[in-house]
PDB file of C-alpha atoms in Angstrom:
ATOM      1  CA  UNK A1427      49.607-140.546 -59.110  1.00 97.00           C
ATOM      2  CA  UNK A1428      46.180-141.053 -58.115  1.00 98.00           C
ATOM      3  CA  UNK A1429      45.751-140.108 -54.975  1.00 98.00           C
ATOM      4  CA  UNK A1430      42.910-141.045 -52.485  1.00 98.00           C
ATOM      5  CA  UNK A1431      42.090-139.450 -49.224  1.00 97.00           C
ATOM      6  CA  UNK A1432      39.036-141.932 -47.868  1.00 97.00           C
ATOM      7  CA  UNK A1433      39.973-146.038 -48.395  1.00 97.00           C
ATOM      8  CA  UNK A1434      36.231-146.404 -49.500  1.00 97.00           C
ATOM      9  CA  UNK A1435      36.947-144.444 -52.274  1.00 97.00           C
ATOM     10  CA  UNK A1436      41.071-146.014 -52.886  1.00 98.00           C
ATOM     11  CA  UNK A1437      38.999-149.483 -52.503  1.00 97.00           C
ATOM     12  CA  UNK A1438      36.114-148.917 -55.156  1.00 98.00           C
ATOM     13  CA  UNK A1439      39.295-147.694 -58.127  1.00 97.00           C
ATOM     14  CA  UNK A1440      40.729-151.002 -57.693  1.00 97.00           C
ATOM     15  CA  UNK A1441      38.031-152.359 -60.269  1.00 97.00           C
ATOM     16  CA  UNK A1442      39.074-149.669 -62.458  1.00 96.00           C
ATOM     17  CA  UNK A1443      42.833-150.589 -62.106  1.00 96.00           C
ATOM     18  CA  UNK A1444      41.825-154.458 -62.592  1.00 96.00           C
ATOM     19  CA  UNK A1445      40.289-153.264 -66.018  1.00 96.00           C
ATOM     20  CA  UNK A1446      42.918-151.387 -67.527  1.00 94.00           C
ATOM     21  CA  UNK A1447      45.426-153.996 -66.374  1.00 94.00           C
ATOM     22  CA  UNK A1448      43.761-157.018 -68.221  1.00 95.00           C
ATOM     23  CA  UNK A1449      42.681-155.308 -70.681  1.00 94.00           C
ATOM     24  CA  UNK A1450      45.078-152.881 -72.003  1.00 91.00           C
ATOM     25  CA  UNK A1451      47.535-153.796 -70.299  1.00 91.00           C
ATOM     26  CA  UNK A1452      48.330-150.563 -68.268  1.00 92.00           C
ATOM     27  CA  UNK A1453      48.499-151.433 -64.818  1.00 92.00           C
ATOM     28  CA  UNK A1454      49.222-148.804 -62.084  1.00 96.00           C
ATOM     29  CA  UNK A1455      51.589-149.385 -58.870  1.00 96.00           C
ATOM     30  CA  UNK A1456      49.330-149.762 -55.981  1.00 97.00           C
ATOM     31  CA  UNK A1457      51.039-148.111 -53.114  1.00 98.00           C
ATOM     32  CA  UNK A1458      49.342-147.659 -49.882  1.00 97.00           C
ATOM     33  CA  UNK A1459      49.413-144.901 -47.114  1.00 97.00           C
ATOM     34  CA  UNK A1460      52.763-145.257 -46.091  1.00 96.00           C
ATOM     35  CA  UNK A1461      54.433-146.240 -49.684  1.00 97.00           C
ATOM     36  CA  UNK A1462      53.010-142.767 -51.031  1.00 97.00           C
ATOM     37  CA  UNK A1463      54.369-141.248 -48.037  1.00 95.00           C
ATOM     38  CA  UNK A1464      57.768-142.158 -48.687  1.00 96.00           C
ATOM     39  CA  UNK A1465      57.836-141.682 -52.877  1.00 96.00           C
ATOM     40  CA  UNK A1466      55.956-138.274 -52.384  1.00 97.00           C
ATOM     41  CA  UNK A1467      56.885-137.333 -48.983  1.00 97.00           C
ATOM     42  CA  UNK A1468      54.680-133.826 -49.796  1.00 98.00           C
ATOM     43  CA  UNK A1469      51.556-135.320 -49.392  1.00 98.00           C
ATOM     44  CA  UNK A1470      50.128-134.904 -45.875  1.00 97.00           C
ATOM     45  CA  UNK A1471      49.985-138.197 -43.183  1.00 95.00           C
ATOM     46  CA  UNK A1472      46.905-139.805 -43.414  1.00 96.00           C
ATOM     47  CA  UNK A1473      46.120-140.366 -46.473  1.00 98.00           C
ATOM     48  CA  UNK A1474      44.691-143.886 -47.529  1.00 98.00           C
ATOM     49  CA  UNK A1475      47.053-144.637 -50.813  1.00 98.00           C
ATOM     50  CA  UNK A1476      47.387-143.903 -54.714  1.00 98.00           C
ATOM     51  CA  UNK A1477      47.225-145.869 -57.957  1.00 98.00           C
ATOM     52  CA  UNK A1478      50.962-144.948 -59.571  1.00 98.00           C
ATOM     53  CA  UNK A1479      50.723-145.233 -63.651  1.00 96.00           C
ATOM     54  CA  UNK A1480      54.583-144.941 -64.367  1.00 93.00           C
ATOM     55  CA  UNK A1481      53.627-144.398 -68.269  1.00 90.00           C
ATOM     56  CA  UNK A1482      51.528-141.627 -67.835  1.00 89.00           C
ATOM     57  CA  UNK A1483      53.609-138.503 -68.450  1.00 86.00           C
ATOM     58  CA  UNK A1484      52.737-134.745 -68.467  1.00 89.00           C
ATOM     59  CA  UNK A1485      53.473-131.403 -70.572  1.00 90.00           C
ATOM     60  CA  UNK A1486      53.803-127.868 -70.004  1.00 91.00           C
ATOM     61  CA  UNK A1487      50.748-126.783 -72.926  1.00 90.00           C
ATOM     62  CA  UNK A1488      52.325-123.564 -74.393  1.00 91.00           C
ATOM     63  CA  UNK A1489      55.589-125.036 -74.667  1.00 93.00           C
ATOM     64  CA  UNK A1490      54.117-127.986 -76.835  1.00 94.00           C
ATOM     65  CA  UNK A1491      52.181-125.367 -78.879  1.00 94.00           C
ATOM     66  CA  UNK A1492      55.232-123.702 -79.389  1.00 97.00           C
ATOM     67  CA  UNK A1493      57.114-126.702 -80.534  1.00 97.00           C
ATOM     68  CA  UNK A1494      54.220-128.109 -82.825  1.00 95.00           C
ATOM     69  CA  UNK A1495      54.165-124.355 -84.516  1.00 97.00           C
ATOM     70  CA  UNK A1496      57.685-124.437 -85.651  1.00 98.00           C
ATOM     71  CA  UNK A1497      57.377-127.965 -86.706  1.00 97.00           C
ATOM     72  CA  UNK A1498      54.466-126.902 -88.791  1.00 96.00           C
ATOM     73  CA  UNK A1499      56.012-124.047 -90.346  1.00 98.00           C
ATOM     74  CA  UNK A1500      59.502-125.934 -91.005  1.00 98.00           C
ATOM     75  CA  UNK A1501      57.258-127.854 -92.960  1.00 97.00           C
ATOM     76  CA  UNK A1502      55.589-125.008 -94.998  1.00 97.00           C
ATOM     77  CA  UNK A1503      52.723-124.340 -92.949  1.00 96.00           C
ATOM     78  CA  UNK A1504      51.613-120.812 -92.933  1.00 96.00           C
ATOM     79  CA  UNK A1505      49.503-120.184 -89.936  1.00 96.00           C
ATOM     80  CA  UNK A1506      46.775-117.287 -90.038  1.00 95.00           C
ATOM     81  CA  UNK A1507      45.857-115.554 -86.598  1.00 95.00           C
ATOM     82  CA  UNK A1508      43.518-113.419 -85.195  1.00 95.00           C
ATOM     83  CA  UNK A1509      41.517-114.665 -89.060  1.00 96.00           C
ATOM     84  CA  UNK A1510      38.011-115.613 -88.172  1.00 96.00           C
ATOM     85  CA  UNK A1511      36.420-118.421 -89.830  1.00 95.00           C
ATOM     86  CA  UNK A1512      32.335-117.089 -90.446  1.00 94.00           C
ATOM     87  CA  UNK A1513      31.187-119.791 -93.344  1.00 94.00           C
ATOM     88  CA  UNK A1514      31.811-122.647 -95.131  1.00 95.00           C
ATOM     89  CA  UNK A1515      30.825-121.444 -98.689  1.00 96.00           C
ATOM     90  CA  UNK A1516      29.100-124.814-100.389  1.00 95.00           C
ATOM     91  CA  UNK A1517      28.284-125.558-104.531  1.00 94.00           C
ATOM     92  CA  UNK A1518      27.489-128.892-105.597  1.00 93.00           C
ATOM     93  CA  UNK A1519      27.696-130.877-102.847  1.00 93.00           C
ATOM     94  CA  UNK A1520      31.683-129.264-101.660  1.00 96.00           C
ATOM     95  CA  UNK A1521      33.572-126.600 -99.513  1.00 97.00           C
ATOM     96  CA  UNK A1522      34.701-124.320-102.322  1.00 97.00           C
ATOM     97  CA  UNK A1523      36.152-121.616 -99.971  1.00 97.00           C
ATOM     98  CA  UNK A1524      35.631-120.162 -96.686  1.00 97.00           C
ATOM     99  CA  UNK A1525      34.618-116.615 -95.811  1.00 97.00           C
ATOM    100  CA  UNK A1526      37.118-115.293 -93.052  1.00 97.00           C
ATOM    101  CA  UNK A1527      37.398-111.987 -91.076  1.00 96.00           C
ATOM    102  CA  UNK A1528      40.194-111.585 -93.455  1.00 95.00           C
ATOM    103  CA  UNK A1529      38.335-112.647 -96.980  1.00 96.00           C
ATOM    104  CA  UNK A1530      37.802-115.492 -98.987  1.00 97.00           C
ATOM    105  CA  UNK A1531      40.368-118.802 -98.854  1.00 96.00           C
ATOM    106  CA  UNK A1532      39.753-121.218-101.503  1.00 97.00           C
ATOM    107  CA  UNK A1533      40.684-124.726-100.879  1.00 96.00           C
ATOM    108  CA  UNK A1534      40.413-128.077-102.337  1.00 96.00           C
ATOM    109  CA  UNK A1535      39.867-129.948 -98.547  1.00 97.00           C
ATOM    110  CA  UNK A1536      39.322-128.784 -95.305  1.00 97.00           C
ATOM    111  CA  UNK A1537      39.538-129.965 -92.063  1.00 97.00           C
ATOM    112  CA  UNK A1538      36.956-128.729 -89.237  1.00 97.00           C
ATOM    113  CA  UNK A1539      38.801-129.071 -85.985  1.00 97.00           C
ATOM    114  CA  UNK A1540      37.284-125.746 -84.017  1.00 96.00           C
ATOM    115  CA  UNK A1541      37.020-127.119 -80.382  1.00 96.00           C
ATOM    116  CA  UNK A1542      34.220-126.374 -78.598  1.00 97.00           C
ATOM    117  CA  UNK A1543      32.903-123.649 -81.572  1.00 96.00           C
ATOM    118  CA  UNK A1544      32.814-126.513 -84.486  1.00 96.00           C
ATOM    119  CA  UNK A1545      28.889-126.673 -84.327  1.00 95.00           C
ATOM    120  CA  UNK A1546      28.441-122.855 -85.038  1.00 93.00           C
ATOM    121  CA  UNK A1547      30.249-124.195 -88.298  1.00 91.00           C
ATOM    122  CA  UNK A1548      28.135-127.447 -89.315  1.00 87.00           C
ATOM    123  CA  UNK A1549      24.806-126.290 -90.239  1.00 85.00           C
ATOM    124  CA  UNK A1550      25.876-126.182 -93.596  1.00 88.00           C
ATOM    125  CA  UNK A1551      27.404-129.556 -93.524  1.00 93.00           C
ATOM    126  CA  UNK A1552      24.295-131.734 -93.139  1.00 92.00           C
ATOM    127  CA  UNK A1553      25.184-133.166 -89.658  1.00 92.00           C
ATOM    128  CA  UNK A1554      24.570-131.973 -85.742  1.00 91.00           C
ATOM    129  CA  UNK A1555      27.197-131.989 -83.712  1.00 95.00           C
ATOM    130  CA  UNK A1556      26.527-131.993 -79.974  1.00 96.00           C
ATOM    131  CA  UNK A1557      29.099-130.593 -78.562  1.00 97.00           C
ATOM    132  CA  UNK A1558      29.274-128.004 -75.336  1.00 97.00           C
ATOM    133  CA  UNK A1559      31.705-125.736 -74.000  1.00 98.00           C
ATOM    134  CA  UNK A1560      32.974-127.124 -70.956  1.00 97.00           C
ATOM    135  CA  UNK A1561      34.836-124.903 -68.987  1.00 97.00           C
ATOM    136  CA  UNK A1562      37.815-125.803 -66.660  1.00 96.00           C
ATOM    137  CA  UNK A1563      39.845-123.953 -64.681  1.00 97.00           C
ATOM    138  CA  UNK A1564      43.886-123.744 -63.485  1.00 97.00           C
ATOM    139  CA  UNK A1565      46.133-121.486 -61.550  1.00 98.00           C
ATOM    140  CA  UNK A1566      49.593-121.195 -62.124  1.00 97.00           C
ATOM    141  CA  UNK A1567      52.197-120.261 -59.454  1.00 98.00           C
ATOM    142  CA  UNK A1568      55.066-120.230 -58.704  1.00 98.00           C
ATOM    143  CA  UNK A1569      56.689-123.075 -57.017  1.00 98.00           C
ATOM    144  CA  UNK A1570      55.962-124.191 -53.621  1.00 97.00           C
ATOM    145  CA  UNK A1571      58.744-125.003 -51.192  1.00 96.00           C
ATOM    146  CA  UNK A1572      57.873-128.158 -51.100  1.00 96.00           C
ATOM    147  CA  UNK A1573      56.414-128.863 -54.406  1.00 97.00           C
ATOM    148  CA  UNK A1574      55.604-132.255 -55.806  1.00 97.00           C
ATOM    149  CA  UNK A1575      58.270-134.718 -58.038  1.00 96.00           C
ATOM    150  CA  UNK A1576      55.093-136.166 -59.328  1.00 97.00           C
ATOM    151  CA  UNK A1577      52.179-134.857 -61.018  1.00 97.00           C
ATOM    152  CA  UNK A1578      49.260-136.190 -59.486  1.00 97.00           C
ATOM    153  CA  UNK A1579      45.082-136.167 -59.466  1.00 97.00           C
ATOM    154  CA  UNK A1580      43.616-135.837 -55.955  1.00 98.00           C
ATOM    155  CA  UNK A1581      40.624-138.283 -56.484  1.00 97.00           C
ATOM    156  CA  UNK A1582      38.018-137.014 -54.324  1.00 96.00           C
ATOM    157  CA  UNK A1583      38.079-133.615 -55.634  1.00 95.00           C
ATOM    158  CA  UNK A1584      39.322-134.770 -59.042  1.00 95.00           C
ATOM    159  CA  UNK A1585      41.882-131.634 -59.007  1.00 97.00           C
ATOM    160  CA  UNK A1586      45.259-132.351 -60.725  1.00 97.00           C
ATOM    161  CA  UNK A1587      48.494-131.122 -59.378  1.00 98.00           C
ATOM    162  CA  UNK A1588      51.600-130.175 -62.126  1.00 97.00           C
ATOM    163  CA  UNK A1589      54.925-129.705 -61.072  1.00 97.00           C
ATOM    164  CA  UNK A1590      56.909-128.149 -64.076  1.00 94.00           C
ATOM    165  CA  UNK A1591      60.202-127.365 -63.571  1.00 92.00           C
ATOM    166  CA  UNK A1592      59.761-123.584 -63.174  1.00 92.00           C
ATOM    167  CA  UNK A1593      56.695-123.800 -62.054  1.00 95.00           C
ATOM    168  CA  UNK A1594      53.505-125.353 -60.584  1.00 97.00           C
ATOM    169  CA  UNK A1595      49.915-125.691 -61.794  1.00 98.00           C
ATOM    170  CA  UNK A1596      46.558-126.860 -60.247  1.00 98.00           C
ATOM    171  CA  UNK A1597      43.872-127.427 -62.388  1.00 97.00           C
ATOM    172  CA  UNK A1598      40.622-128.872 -62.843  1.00 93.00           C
ATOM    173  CA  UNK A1599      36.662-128.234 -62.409  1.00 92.00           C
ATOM    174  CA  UNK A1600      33.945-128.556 -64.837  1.00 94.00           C
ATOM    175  CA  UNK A1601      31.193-125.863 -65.898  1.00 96.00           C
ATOM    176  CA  UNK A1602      28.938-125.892 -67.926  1.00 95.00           C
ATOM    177  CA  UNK A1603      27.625-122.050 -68.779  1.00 94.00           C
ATOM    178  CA  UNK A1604      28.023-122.043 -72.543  1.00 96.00           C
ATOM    179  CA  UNK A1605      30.801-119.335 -73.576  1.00 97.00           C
ATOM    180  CA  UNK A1606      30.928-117.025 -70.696  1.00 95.00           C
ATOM    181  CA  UNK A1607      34.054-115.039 -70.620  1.00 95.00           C
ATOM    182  CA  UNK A1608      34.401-114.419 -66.476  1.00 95.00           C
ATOM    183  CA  UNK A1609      36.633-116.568 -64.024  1.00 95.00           C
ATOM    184  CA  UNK A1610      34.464-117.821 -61.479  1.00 95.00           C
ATOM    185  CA  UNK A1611      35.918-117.639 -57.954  1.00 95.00           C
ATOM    186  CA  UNK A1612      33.962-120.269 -56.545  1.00 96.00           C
ATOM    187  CA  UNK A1613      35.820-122.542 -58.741  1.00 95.00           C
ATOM    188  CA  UNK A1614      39.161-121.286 -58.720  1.00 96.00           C
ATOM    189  CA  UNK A1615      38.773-121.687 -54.168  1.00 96.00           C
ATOM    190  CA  UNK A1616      37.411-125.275 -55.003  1.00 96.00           C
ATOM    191  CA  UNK A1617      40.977-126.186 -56.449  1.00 97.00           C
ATOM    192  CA  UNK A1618      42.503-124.205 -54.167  1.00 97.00           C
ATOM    193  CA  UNK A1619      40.371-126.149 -51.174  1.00 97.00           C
ATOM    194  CA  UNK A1620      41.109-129.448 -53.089  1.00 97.00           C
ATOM    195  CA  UNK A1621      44.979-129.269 -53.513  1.00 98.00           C
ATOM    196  CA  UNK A1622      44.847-128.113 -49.476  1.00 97.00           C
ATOM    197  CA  UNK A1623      43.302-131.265 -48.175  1.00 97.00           C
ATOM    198  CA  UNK A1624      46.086-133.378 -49.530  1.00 98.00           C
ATOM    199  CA  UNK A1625      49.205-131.515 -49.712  1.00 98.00           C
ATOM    200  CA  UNK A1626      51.675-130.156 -46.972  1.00 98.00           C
ATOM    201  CA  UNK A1627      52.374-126.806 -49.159  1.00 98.00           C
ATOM    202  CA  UNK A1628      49.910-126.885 -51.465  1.00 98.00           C
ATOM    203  CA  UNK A1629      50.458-123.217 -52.963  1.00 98.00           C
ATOM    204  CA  UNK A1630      53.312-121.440 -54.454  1.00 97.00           C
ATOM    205  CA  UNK A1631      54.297-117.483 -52.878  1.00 97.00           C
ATOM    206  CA  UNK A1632      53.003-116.064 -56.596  1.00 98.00           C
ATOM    207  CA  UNK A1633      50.289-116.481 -58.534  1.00 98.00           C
ATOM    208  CA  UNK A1634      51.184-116.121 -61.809  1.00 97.00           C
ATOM    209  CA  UNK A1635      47.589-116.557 -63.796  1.00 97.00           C
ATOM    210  CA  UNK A1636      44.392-117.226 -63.256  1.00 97.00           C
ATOM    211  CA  UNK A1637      42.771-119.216 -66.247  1.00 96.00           C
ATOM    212  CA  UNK A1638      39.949-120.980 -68.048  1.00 97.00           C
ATOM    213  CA  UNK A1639      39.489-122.444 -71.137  1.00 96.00           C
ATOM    214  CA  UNK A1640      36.449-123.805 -73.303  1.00 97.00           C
ATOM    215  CA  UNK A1641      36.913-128.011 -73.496  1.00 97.00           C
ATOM    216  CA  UNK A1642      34.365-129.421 -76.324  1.00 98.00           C
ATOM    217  CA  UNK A1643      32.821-132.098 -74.415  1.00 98.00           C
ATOM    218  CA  UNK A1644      30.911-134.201 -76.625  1.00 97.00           C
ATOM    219  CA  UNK A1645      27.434-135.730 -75.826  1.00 96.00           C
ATOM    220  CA  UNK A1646      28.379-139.398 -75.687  1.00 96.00           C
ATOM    221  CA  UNK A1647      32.169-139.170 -74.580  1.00 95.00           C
ATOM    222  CA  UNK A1648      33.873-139.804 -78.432  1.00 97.00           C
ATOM    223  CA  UNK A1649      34.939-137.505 -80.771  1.00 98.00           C
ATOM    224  CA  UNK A1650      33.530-136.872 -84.091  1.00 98.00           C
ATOM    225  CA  UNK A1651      35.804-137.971 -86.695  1.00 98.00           C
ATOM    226  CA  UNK A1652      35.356-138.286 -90.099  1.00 97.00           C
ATOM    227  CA  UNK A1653      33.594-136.431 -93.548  1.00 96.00           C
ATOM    228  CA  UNK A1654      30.925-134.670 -93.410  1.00 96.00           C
ATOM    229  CA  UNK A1655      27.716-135.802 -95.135  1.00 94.00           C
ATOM    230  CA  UNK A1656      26.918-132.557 -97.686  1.00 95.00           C
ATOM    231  CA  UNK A1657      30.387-131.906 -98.202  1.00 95.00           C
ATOM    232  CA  UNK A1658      32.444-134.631 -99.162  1.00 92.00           C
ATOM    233  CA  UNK A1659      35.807-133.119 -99.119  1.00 96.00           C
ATOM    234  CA  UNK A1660      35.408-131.614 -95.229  1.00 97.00           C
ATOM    235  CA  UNK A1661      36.959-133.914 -92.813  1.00 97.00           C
ATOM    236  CA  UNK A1662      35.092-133.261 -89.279  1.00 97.00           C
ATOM    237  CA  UNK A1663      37.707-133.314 -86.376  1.00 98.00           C
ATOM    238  CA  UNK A1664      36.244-132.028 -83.073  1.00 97.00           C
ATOM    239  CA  UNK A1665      34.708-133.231 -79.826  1.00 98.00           C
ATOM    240  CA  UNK A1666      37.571-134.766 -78.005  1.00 98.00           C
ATOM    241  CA  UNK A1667      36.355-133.605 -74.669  1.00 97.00           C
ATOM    242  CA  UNK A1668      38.699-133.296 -71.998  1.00 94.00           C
ATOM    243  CA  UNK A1669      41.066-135.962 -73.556  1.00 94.00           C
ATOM    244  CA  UNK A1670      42.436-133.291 -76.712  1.00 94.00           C
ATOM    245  CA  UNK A1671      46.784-133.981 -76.460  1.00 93.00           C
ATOM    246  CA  UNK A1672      45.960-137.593 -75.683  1.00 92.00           C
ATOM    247  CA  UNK A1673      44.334-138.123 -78.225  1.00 95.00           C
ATOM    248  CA  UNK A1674      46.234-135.773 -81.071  1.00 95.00           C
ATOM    249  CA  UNK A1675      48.166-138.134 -82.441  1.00 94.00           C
ATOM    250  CA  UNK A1676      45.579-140.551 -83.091  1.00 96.00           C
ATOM    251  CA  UNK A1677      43.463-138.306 -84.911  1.00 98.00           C
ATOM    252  CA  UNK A1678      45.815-136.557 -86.870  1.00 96.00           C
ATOM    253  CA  UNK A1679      47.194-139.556 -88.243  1.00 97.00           C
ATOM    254  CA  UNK A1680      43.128-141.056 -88.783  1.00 98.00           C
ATOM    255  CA  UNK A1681      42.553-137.624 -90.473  1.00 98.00           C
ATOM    256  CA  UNK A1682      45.184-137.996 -92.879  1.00 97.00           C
ATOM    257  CA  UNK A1683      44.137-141.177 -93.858  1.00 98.00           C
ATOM    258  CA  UNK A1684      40.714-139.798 -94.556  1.00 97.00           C
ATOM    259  CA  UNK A1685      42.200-137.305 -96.758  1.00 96.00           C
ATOM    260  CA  UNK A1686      44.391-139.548 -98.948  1.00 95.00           C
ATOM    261  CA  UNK A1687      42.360-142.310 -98.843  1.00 95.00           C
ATOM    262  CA  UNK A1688      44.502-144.951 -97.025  1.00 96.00           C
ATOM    263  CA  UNK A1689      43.291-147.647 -95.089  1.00 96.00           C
ATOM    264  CA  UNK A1690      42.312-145.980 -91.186  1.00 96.00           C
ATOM    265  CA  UNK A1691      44.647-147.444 -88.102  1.00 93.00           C
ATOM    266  CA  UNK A1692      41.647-147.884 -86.541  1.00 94.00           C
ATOM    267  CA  UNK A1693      37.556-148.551 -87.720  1.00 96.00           C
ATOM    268  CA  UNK A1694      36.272-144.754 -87.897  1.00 96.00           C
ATOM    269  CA  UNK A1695      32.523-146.258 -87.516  1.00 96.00           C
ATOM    270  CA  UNK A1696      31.911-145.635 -83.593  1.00 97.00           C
ATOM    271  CA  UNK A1697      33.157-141.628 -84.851  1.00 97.00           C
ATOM    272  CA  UNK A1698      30.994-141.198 -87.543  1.00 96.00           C
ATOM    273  CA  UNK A1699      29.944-137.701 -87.650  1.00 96.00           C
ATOM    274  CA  UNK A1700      26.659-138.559 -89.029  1.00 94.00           C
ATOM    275  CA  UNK A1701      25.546-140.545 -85.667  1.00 93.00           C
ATOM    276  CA  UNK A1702      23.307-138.033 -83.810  1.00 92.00           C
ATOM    277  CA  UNK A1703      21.300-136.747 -87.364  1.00 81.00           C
TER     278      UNK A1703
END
């Protein structure tokens, strides 16, 4: 649901709604005050309406983590942690190996997909990429009394509600203060003030964590995708911005083809890592 508190503001999406309708074909269910009242009676009266997308969908993130990691290693994946990646070790125009917390792993291709850090990896692969840690924020409780059947963004203060089925998360905010490690309370009270304006019970009796993490928000929106000038068998994957599980698939698959030397699903030209120099 996208929710909207003022009608200026539920008026002005409609041309947003009239786009993605005609032309990808992804219309929402307009619903005004008193629709949204009645198919998410734990909104508060008043509100001017909500845009309903009824294929949008939702995750809890560590559970799909989990899941992806034993699909990985079912398939003979071994996965290294806490092994830090320092340098992309280069000879004649290739990644022969990279140096690691951990030593030396030789390879034949590699794929760059560090999030927000992938740029503190590129000098030595001939491109810039302009990507910056953008930080957002969520707190997880527990759930309300009256919690919400649908997940939901609260337009005006762009703060996004998740009801999971053992518990409840509101996230959202953007900051941009390179890698700083603290949580800042100003932003964790803005969600907090957001998800109050709309909801009846907007928090749960126990917070269960307080969190941030480091989106890579790229300079132009897209993702870089694709080889890397100096070092033809490094596959760039990074920059996906604040659109990272939507987008997984996509690139996984594009990657692949990259590596193997299929035809792409889709032209990798607009993705070029190359485009910025």
């Amino acid at each position: 649901l996208f929710v909207f508190k003022t009608e200026e503001e539920f008026n002005a999406y409609a041309a947003v709604n009239r786009l993605l309708t005609e032309e990808f074909e992804t219309a929402a269910t307009v619903l005004d005050g008193n629709q949204l009242a009645q198919i998410e009676p734990t909104l508060k009266e008043g509100l001017a309406g909500a845009y309903h997308y009824l294929m949008d969908g939702h995750i809890r993130p560590n559970r799909l983590m989990q899941a992806w990691r034993r699909r990985l290693e079912s398939l003979g994946v071994e996965i290294r942690e806490r092994c830090e990646v320092n340098e992309l070790i280069m000879e004649q125009g290739r990644c022969k190996a990279i140096r690691t917390s951990n030593g030396e792993l030789e390879g034949t291709t590699f794929v760059l997909a560090a999030g927000a850090w992938s740029p503190s990896l590129s000098k030595s692969l001939g491109c810039s990429l302009p990507i910056q840690p953008g930080k957002g924020y969520s707190i997880t409780m527990s759930r309300p009394a009256q919690c919400p059947r649908i997940p939901m963004i609260l337009e005006e203060y762009h703060v996004a509600i998740t009801p999971f089925h053992d518990g409840y998360r509101i996230g959202s905010t953007m900051e941009f203060a390179g890698f700083n490690p603290t949580l800042n309370r100003n932003r964790l009270n803005l969600l907090r003030r957001g998800a109050g304006e709309y909801l009846r019970e907007p928090f749960g009796a126990t917070v269960e964590e307080e969190w941030f993490g480091f989106r890579p928000m790229s300079c132009d929106g897209l993702p870089f995708i694709g080889p890397a000038p100096a070092a033809i068998n490094v596959i760039v994957a990074a920059g996906h911005s604040m659109l990272g599980v939507s987008l997984a698939t996509g690139t996984g698959k594009l990657v692949s083809q990259m590596v193997t030397g299929e035809k792409p699903i889709v032209d990798p030209t607009p993705l070029r890592v190359e485009r910025y120099g």
